[in-house]
Amino acid sequence: MPSADPGTEDTLDLKLPAEVLALFATAPAGSADDARGGLRAVDPADHSALLDHIGDWRPADTPAGCFQLLPVDRDRDLDLITRWMNDPAVAEFWELAGEAYLTAKHLDAQLEGDGRSVPCLGVLDGVPMSYWEIYRADLDPLARYYPARPHDTGVHLLIGPVADRARGLGGTLLRAVSDLVLDNRPCCTRVVAEPDLRNTPSVAAFLAAGFRLSLELELPDKRAALMIRDRALRRRL
């Protein structure tokens, strides 16, 4: 399960002091600091800085329609995400089936954290149809299991409605989201993911989106495929 409970071993547990967190925000594109490849100091209370303010990212045009990542609002979105988590095909891999408090706990661990993982709705042509987690893989325990690079950015995805899963949208959406990451995070050179190797449709969707299978990983809760999309190869794959 892609977990974000700070109290467990396989989740986001690296604690950074505020003065260190302040160094992880990149300078705005076009600024003097950006031209020098430098970093800018930010308000340590600005938890959106670790992922370059996802809430400000513009929508993307895709072959399936206009797609946007919308950071989760717990009160607005909990019922919808809980319903998706209780679909058997989703529950097999996310392991969050059950009452809403289970999904709420999973969301709260991210929403109340330092911003290294941001839960989002994927909205296609104005309709919420997928759930995403965009996270700093280099600050995640995943980094213990592969040669992480600074600013590696990870993605978790589930497509909610069964009808949308049947449309084969996974590859299209993964390409769009990884493009959004690379366009909006200038310090990020790779987008990574670790789907369960048993989840063949998920692995196939990543391959269709221009990711490559880098390694097989033995993680605490699964055997995973390490999928990587490289900035340098994004126009070729």
PDB file of C-alpha atoms in Angstrom:
ATOM      1  CA  MET A   1       0.000   0.000   0.000  1.00  0.00           C
ATOM      2  CA  PRO A   2       1.298   3.496  -0.752  1.00  0.00           C
ATOM      3  CA  SER A   3       1.257   4.663   2.850  1.00  0.00           C
ATOM      4  CA  ALA A   4       1.961   8.067   4.353  1.00  0.00           C
ATOM      5  CA  ASP A   5       1.527   7.385   8.059  1.00  0.00           C
ATOM      6  CA  PRO A   6       4.574   8.907   9.775  1.00  0.00           C
ATOM      7  CA  GLY A   7       4.307   6.324  12.530  1.00  0.00           C
ATOM      8  CA  THR A   8       5.143   3.322  10.346  1.00  0.00           C
ATOM      9  CA  GLU A   9       8.414   2.017   8.979  1.00  0.00           C
ATOM     10  CA  ASP A  10       7.525   2.136   5.276  1.00  0.00           C
ATOM     11  CA  THR A  11       6.294   5.707   5.120  1.00  0.00           C
ATOM     12  CA  LEU A  12       7.463   9.293   5.293  1.00  0.00           C
ATOM     13  CA  ASP A  13       9.608   9.325   8.420  1.00  0.00           C
ATOM     14  CA  LEU A  14      12.649  11.514   7.751  1.00  0.00           C
ATOM     15  CA  LYS A  15      12.373  14.591   9.979  1.00  0.00           C
ATOM     16  CA  LEU A  16      13.996  17.727   8.627  1.00  0.00           C
ATOM     17  CA  PRO A  17      14.602  20.911  10.626  1.00  0.00           C
ATOM     18  CA  ALA A  18      12.894  24.040   9.354  1.00  0.00           C
ATOM     19  CA  GLU A  19      16.123  25.660   8.226  1.00  0.00           C
ATOM     20  CA  VAL A  20      16.891  22.637   6.030  1.00  0.00           C
ATOM     21  CA  LEU A  21      13.389  22.504   4.584  1.00  0.00           C
ATOM     22  CA  ALA A  22      13.794  26.137   3.591  1.00  0.00           C
ATOM     23  CA  LEU A  23      16.602  25.190   1.222  1.00  0.00           C
ATOM     24  CA  PHE A  24      14.572  22.727  -0.814  1.00  0.00           C
ATOM     25  CA  ALA A  25      12.515  25.301  -2.729  1.00  0.00           C
ATOM     26  CA  THR A  26      13.873  26.255  -6.115  1.00  0.00           C
ATOM     27  CA  ALA A  27      14.025  29.810  -7.361  1.00  0.00           C
ATOM     28  CA  PRO A  28      11.189  30.921  -9.635  1.00  0.00           C
ATOM     29  CA  ALA A  29      11.854  30.416 -13.336  1.00  0.00           C
ATOM     30  CA  GLY A  30      13.506  33.465 -14.823  1.00  0.00           C
ATOM     31  CA  SER A  31      14.691  34.910 -11.534  1.00  0.00           C
ATOM     32  CA  ALA A  32      18.281  35.932 -10.903  1.00  0.00           C
ATOM     33  CA  ASP A  33      18.768  33.017  -8.530  1.00  0.00           C
ATOM     34  CA  ASP A  34      17.308  30.615 -11.094  1.00  0.00           C
ATOM     35  CA  ALA A  35      19.702  31.874 -13.770  1.00  0.00           C
ATOM     36  CA  ARG A  36      22.601  30.982 -11.481  1.00  0.00           C
ATOM     37  CA  GLY A  37      21.055  27.627 -10.635  1.00  0.00           C
ATOM     38  CA  GLY A  38      20.745  28.809  -7.037  1.00  0.00           C
ATOM     39  CA  LEU A  39      18.207  28.287  -4.293  1.00  0.00           C
ATOM     40  CA  ARG A  40      15.962  30.774  -2.603  1.00  0.00           C
ATOM     41  CA  ALA A  41      15.050  30.891   1.061  1.00  0.00           C
ATOM     42  CA  VAL A  42      11.365  30.297   1.749  1.00  0.00           C
ATOM     43  CA  ASP A  43       9.060  30.478   4.707  1.00  0.00           C
ATOM     44  CA  PRO A  44       9.510  27.137   6.522  1.00  0.00           C
ATOM     45  CA  ALA A  45       5.771  27.197   7.238  1.00  0.00           C
ATOM     46  CA  ASP A  46       5.057  27.068   3.493  1.00  0.00           C
ATOM     47  CA  HIS A  47       4.540  23.322   3.226  1.00  0.00           C
ATOM     48  CA  SER A  48       3.779  23.510  -0.489  1.00  0.00           C
ATOM     49  CA  ALA A  49       7.354  24.533  -1.336  1.00  0.00           C
ATOM     50  CA  LEU A  50       8.877  21.039  -1.223  1.00  0.00           C
ATOM     51  CA  LEU A  51       6.902  20.144  -4.351  1.00  0.00           C
ATOM     52  CA  ASP A  52       6.908  23.560  -6.013  1.00  0.00           C
ATOM     53  CA  HIS A  53       3.325  24.522  -5.212  1.00  0.00           C
ATOM     54  CA  ILE A  54       1.273  21.840  -6.960  1.00  0.00           C
ATOM     55  CA  GLY A  55      -1.898  23.830  -6.380  1.00  0.00           C
ATOM     56  CA  ASP A  56      -0.585  26.473  -8.783  1.00  0.00           C
ATOM     57  CA  TRP A  57       0.211  24.098 -11.641  1.00  0.00           C
ATOM     58  CA  ARG A  58      -1.736  24.808 -14.803  1.00  0.00           C
ATOM     59  CA  PRO A  59      -4.001  22.188 -16.435  1.00  0.00           C
ATOM     60  CA  ALA A  60      -2.593  19.968 -19.175  1.00  0.00           C
ATOM     61  CA  ASP A  61      -4.160  19.261 -22.543  1.00  0.00           C
ATOM     62  CA  THR A  62      -4.213  15.513 -23.213  1.00  0.00           C
ATOM     63  CA  PRO A  63      -5.728  13.306 -25.940  1.00  0.00           C
ATOM     64  CA  ALA A  64      -8.424  12.434 -23.381  1.00  0.00           C
ATOM     65  CA  GLY A  65      -9.276  16.049 -22.495  1.00  0.00           C
ATOM     66  CA  CYS A  66      -8.175  18.820 -20.157  1.00  0.00           C
ATOM     67  CA  PHE A  67      -6.525  17.329 -17.064  1.00  0.00           C
ATOM     68  CA  GLN A  68      -5.664  19.048 -13.786  1.00  0.00           C
ATOM     69  CA  LEU A  69      -4.199  18.013 -10.444  1.00  0.00           C
ATOM     70  CA  LEU A  70      -6.259  19.464  -7.604  1.00  0.00           C
ATOM     71  CA  PRO A  71      -4.840  19.099  -4.073  1.00  0.00           C
ATOM     72  CA  VAL A  72      -7.235  17.167  -1.865  1.00  0.00           C
ATOM     73  CA  ASP A  73      -9.603  19.000   0.439  1.00  0.00           C
ATOM     74  CA  ARG A  74     -10.396  16.501   3.187  1.00  0.00           C
ATOM     75  CA  ASP A  75     -13.932  17.692   3.878  1.00  0.00           C
ATOM     76  CA  ARG A  76     -14.834  17.937   0.215  1.00  0.00           C
ATOM     77  CA  ASP A  77     -13.154  14.797  -1.098  1.00  0.00           C
ATOM     78  CA  LEU A  78     -13.119  12.173   1.675  1.00  0.00           C
ATOM     79  CA  ASP A  79     -16.373  10.441   0.715  1.00  0.00           C
ATOM     80  CA  LEU A  80     -15.363  10.145  -2.935  1.00  0.00           C
ATOM     81  CA  ILE A  81     -11.886   8.806  -2.218  1.00  0.00           C
ATOM     82  CA  THR A  82     -13.273   6.378   0.382  1.00  0.00           C
ATOM     83  CA  ARG A  83     -15.700   5.032  -2.201  1.00  0.00           C
ATOM     84  CA  TRP A  84     -12.871   4.445  -4.635  1.00  0.00           C
ATOM     85  CA  MET A  85     -10.743   2.743  -1.976  1.00  0.00           C
ATOM     86  CA  ASN A  86     -13.559   0.261  -1.372  1.00  0.00           C
ATOM     87  CA  ASP A  87     -13.564  -0.970  -4.953  1.00  0.00           C
ATOM     88  CA  PRO A  88     -12.086  -4.503  -4.759  1.00  0.00           C
ATOM     89  CA  ALA A  89      -9.690  -3.876  -7.665  1.00  0.00           C
ATOM     90  CA  VAL A  90      -8.308  -0.828  -5.847  1.00  0.00           C
ATOM     91  CA  ALA A  91      -8.361  -2.349  -2.362  1.00  0.00           C
ATOM     92  CA  GLU A  92      -6.157  -5.252  -3.462  1.00  0.00           C
ATOM     93  CA  PHE A  93      -3.200  -2.900  -3.803  1.00  0.00           C
ATOM     94  CA  TRP A  94      -4.038   0.146  -1.650  1.00  0.00           C
ATOM     95  CA  GLU A  95      -5.368  -1.844   1.331  1.00  0.00           C
ATOM     96  CA  LEU A  96      -7.614   0.994   2.529  1.00  0.00           C
ATOM     97  CA  ALA A  97     -11.009  -0.656   2.162  1.00  0.00           C
ATOM     98  CA  GLY A  98     -13.370  -0.081   5.064  1.00  0.00           C
ATOM     99  CA  GLU A  99     -14.830   2.891   6.856  1.00  0.00           C
ATOM    100  CA  ALA A 100     -13.970   6.474   6.000  1.00  0.00           C
ATOM    101  CA  TYR A 101     -11.685   6.919   9.006  1.00  0.00           C
ATOM    102  CA  LEU A 102      -9.116   4.611   7.385  1.00  0.00           C
ATOM    103  CA  THR A 103      -8.897   6.774   4.287  1.00  0.00           C
ATOM    104  CA  ALA A 104      -9.016   9.911   6.450  1.00  0.00           C
ATOM    105  CA  LYS A 105      -6.017   8.719   8.461  1.00  0.00           C
ATOM    106  CA  HIS A 106      -4.089   8.066   5.254  1.00  0.00           C
ATOM    107  CA  LEU A 107      -4.918  11.527   3.886  1.00  0.00           C
ATOM    108  CA  ASP A 108      -4.288  13.340   7.170  1.00  0.00           C
ATOM    109  CA  ALA A 109      -0.769  11.937   7.440  1.00  0.00           C
ATOM    110  CA  GLN A 110       0.018  13.825   4.239  1.00  0.00           C
ATOM    111  CA  LEU A 111      -2.157  16.905   4.698  1.00  0.00           C
ATOM    112  CA  GLU A 112      -0.773  17.531   8.184  1.00  0.00           C
ATOM    113  CA  GLY A 113       2.819  16.750   7.214  1.00  0.00           C
ATOM    114  CA  ASP A 114       5.613  18.972   5.940  1.00  0.00           C
ATOM    115  CA  GLY A 115       4.541  18.888   2.296  1.00  0.00           C
ATOM    116  CA  ARG A 116       6.765  16.098   1.026  1.00  0.00           C
ATOM    117  CA  SER A 117       3.675  14.180  -0.149  1.00  0.00           C
ATOM    118  CA  VAL A 118       0.620  15.882  -1.637  1.00  0.00           C
ATOM    119  CA  PRO A 119      -2.621  13.949  -2.223  1.00  0.00           C
ATOM    120  CA  CYS A 120      -4.507  15.188  -5.272  1.00  0.00           C
ATOM    121  CA  LEU A 121      -7.631  14.551  -7.271  1.00  0.00           C
ATOM    122  CA  GLY A 122      -7.133  14.108 -10.986  1.00  0.00           C
ATOM    123  CA  VAL A 123      -9.841  16.107 -12.733  1.00  0.00           C
ATOM    124  CA  LEU A 124     -10.551  15.353 -16.397  1.00  0.00           C
ATOM    125  CA  ASP A 125     -12.741  17.851 -18.246  1.00  0.00           C
ATOM    126  CA  GLY A 126     -14.029  19.106 -14.899  1.00  0.00           C
ATOM    127  CA  VAL A 127     -14.860  15.652 -13.479  1.00  0.00           C
ATOM    128  CA  PRO A 128     -12.830  14.112 -10.599  1.00  0.00           C
ATOM    129  CA  MET A 129     -11.869  10.642 -11.823  1.00  0.00           C
ATOM    130  CA  SER A 130      -8.545   9.675 -10.240  1.00  0.00           C
ATOM    131  CA  TYR A 131      -6.537   9.961  -7.043  1.00  0.00           C
ATOM    132  CA  TRP A 132      -2.830  10.814  -7.037  1.00  0.00           C
ATOM    133  CA  GLU A 133      -0.034  11.161  -4.548  1.00  0.00           C
ATOM    134  CA  ILE A 134       2.890  13.290  -5.681  1.00  0.00           C
ATOM    135  CA  TYR A 135       5.793  12.886  -3.292  1.00  0.00           C
ATOM    136  CA  ARG A 136       9.473  13.608  -2.803  1.00  0.00           C
ATOM    137  CA  ALA A 137      10.947  10.159  -3.384  1.00  0.00           C
ATOM    138  CA  ASP A 138      14.371  11.358  -2.256  1.00  0.00           C
ATOM    139  CA  LEU A 139      12.897  12.204   1.164  1.00  0.00           C
ATOM    140  CA  ASP A 140      10.825   9.018   1.372  1.00  0.00           C
ATOM    141  CA  PRO A 141      11.888   5.671   2.836  1.00  0.00           C
ATOM    142  CA  LEU A 142      11.756   4.398  -0.766  1.00  0.00           C
ATOM    143  CA  ALA A 143      15.170   6.078  -1.118  1.00  0.00           C
ATOM    144  CA  ARG A 144      16.636   3.333   1.083  1.00  0.00           C
ATOM    145  CA  TYR A 145      15.939   0.793  -1.636  1.00  0.00           C
ATOM    146  CA  TYR A 146      17.231   2.428  -4.813  1.00  0.00           C
ATOM    147  CA  PRO A 147      19.949   4.956  -5.801  1.00  0.00           C
ATOM    148  CA  ALA A 148      17.875   8.094  -5.269  1.00  0.00           C
ATOM    149  CA  ARG A 149      18.851  11.464  -6.680  1.00  0.00           C
ATOM    150  CA  PRO A 150      18.010  14.872  -5.195  1.00  0.00           C
ATOM    151  CA  HIS A 151      14.491  15.983  -6.088  1.00  0.00           C
ATOM    152  CA  ASP A 152      13.397  12.595  -7.466  1.00  0.00           C
ATOM    153  CA  THR A 153       9.618  12.915  -7.518  1.00  0.00           C
ATOM    154  CA  GLY A 154       7.342   9.923  -7.061  1.00  0.00           C
ATOM    155  CA  VAL A 155       3.773   9.263  -8.154  1.00  0.00           C
ATOM    156  CA  HIS A 156       1.024   6.951  -6.940  1.00  0.00           C
ATOM    157  CA  LEU A 157      -2.177   6.644  -8.978  1.00  0.00           C
ATOM    158  CA  LEU A 158      -5.579   5.069  -8.859  1.00  0.00           C
ATOM    159  CA  ILE A 159      -8.330   5.582 -11.409  1.00  0.00           C
ATOM    160  CA  GLY A 160     -11.645   5.630  -9.584  1.00  0.00           C
ATOM    161  CA  PRO A 161     -14.608   4.906 -11.864  1.00  0.00           C
ATOM    162  CA  VAL A 162     -14.595   1.446 -13.438  1.00  0.00           C
ATOM    163  CA  ALA A 163     -15.701   2.950 -16.754  1.00  0.00           C
ATOM    164  CA  ASP A 164     -12.620   5.164 -16.833  1.00  0.00           C
ATOM    165  CA  ARG A 165     -10.333   2.227 -16.107  1.00  0.00           C
ATOM    166  CA  ALA A 166     -11.835   0.433 -19.084  1.00  0.00           C
ATOM    167  CA  ARG A 167     -10.895   3.370 -21.332  1.00  0.00           C
ATOM    168  CA  GLY A 168      -7.191   2.665 -20.967  1.00  0.00           C
ATOM    169  CA  LEU A 169      -6.427   6.145 -19.647  1.00  0.00           C
ATOM    170  CA  GLY A 170      -3.576   5.165 -17.353  1.00  0.00           C
ATOM    171  CA  GLY A 171      -0.740   5.743 -19.806  1.00  0.00           C
ATOM    172  CA  THR A 172      -2.192   9.037 -21.023  1.00  0.00           C
ATOM    173  CA  LEU A 173      -2.639  10.398 -17.509  1.00  0.00           C
ATOM    174  CA  LEU A 174       0.741   9.195 -16.263  1.00  0.00           C
ATOM    175  CA  ARG A 175       2.448  10.899 -19.182  1.00  0.00           C
ATOM    176  CA  ALA A 176       0.509  14.101 -18.473  1.00  0.00           C
ATOM    177  CA  VAL A 177       1.324  14.090 -14.756  1.00  0.00           C
ATOM    178  CA  SER A 178       4.993  13.260 -15.233  1.00  0.00           C
ATOM    179  CA  ASP A 179       5.169  16.084 -17.793  1.00  0.00           C
ATOM    180  CA  LEU A 180       3.576  18.410 -15.239  1.00  0.00           C
ATOM    181  CA  VAL A 181       6.182  17.404 -12.673  1.00  0.00           C
ATOM    182  CA  LEU A 182       9.082  17.963 -15.056  1.00  0.00           C
ATOM    183  CA  ASP A 183       7.653  21.250 -16.333  1.00  0.00           C
ATOM    184  CA  ASN A 184       7.004  22.671 -12.869  1.00  0.00           C
ATOM    185  CA  ARG A 185       9.922  21.219 -10.903  1.00  0.00           C
ATOM    186  CA  PRO A 186      13.107  22.427 -12.636  1.00  0.00           C
ATOM    187  CA  CYS A 187      15.387  20.656 -10.145  1.00  0.00           C
ATOM    188  CA  CYS A 188      13.716  17.295 -10.746  1.00  0.00           C
ATOM    189  CA  THR A 189      15.470  15.147 -13.348  1.00  0.00           C
ATOM    190  CA  ARG A 190      13.412  11.978 -12.858  1.00  0.00           C
ATOM    191  CA  VAL A 191       9.875  10.941 -12.047  1.00  0.00           C
ATOM    192  CA  VAL A 192       9.741   7.569 -10.295  1.00  0.00           C
ATOM    193  CA  ALA A 193       7.130   5.035  -9.260  1.00  0.00           C
ATOM    194  CA  GLU A 194       7.071   1.636  -7.537  1.00  0.00           C
ATOM    195  CA  PRO A 195       3.937  -0.261  -8.600  1.00  0.00           C
ATOM    196  CA  ASP A 196       3.388  -3.767  -7.314  1.00  0.00           C
ATOM    197  CA  LEU A 197       4.834  -6.235  -9.821  1.00  0.00           C
ATOM    198  CA  ARG A 198       1.578  -8.190  -9.622  1.00  0.00           C
ATOM    199  CA  ASN A 199      -0.295  -5.160 -10.929  1.00  0.00           C
ATOM    200  CA  THR A 200       0.391  -5.840 -14.591  1.00  0.00           C
ATOM    201  CA  PRO A 201      -1.991  -3.163 -15.947  1.00  0.00           C
ATOM    202  CA  SER A 202      -0.254  -0.538 -13.816  1.00  0.00           C
ATOM    203  CA  VAL A 203       3.236  -1.519 -14.976  1.00  0.00           C
ATOM    204  CA  ALA A 204       2.019  -1.520 -18.590  1.00  0.00           C
ATOM    205  CA  ALA A 205       0.543   1.966 -18.153  1.00  0.00           C
ATOM    206  CA  PHE A 206       3.863   3.313 -16.873  1.00  0.00           C
ATOM    207  CA  LEU A 207       5.682   1.803 -19.844  1.00  0.00           C
ATOM    208  CA  ALA A 208       3.145   3.366 -22.213  1.00  0.00           C
ATOM    209  CA  ALA A 209       3.760   6.733 -20.530  1.00  0.00           C
ATOM    210  CA  GLY A 210       7.481   6.729 -21.316  1.00  0.00           C
ATOM    211  CA  PHE A 211       8.757   5.212 -18.079  1.00  0.00           C
ATOM    212  CA  ARG A 212      11.398   2.487 -18.143  1.00  0.00           C
ATOM    213  CA  LEU A 213      11.649  -0.512 -15.847  1.00  0.00           C
ATOM    214  CA  SER A 214      14.854   0.140 -13.923  1.00  0.00           C
ATOM    215  CA  LEU A 215      14.892  -2.417 -11.112  1.00  0.00           C
ATOM    216  CA  GLU A 216      12.816  -4.891  -9.182  1.00  0.00           C
ATOM    217  CA  LEU A 217      12.684  -3.879  -5.521  1.00  0.00           C
ATOM    218  CA  GLU A 218      11.973  -5.909  -2.401  1.00  0.00           C
ATOM    219  CA  LEU A 219      10.010  -3.415  -0.313  1.00  0.00           C
ATOM    220  CA  PRO A 220       8.608  -4.155   3.150  1.00  0.00           C
ATOM    221  CA  ASP A 221       5.067  -4.594   1.830  1.00  0.00           C
ATOM    222  CA  LYS A 222       5.534  -5.758  -1.768  1.00  0.00           C
ATOM    223  CA  ARG A 223       7.834  -6.694  -4.597  1.00  0.00           C
ATOM    224  CA  ALA A 224       7.828  -3.609  -6.779  1.00  0.00           C
ATOM    225  CA  ALA A 225       8.860  -2.490 -10.225  1.00  0.00           C
ATOM    226  CA  LEU A 226      10.967   0.667 -10.056  1.00  0.00           C
ATOM    227  CA  MET A 227       9.722   2.734 -12.985  1.00  0.00           C
ATOM    228  CA  ILE A 228      11.656   5.852 -14.022  1.00  0.00           C
ATOM    229  CA  ARG A 229      10.900   8.601 -16.514  1.00  0.00           C
ATOM    230  CA  ASP A 230      14.004  10.652 -17.253  1.00  0.00           C
ATOM    231  CA  ARG A 231      13.878  14.325 -18.140  1.00  0.00           C
ATOM    232  CA  ALA A 232      16.635  13.738 -20.714  1.00  0.00           C
ATOM    233  CA  LEU A 233      14.564  11.089 -22.515  1.00  0.00           C
ATOM    234  CA  ARG A 234      11.083  12.548 -22.181  1.00  0.00           C
ATOM    235  CA  ARG A 235      10.887  13.633 -25.845  1.00  0.00           C
ATOM    236  CA  ARG A 236      12.116  10.253 -27.083  1.00  0.00           C
ATOM    237  CA  LEU A 237       9.977   7.808 -25.109  1.00  0.00           C
TER     238      LEU A 237
END
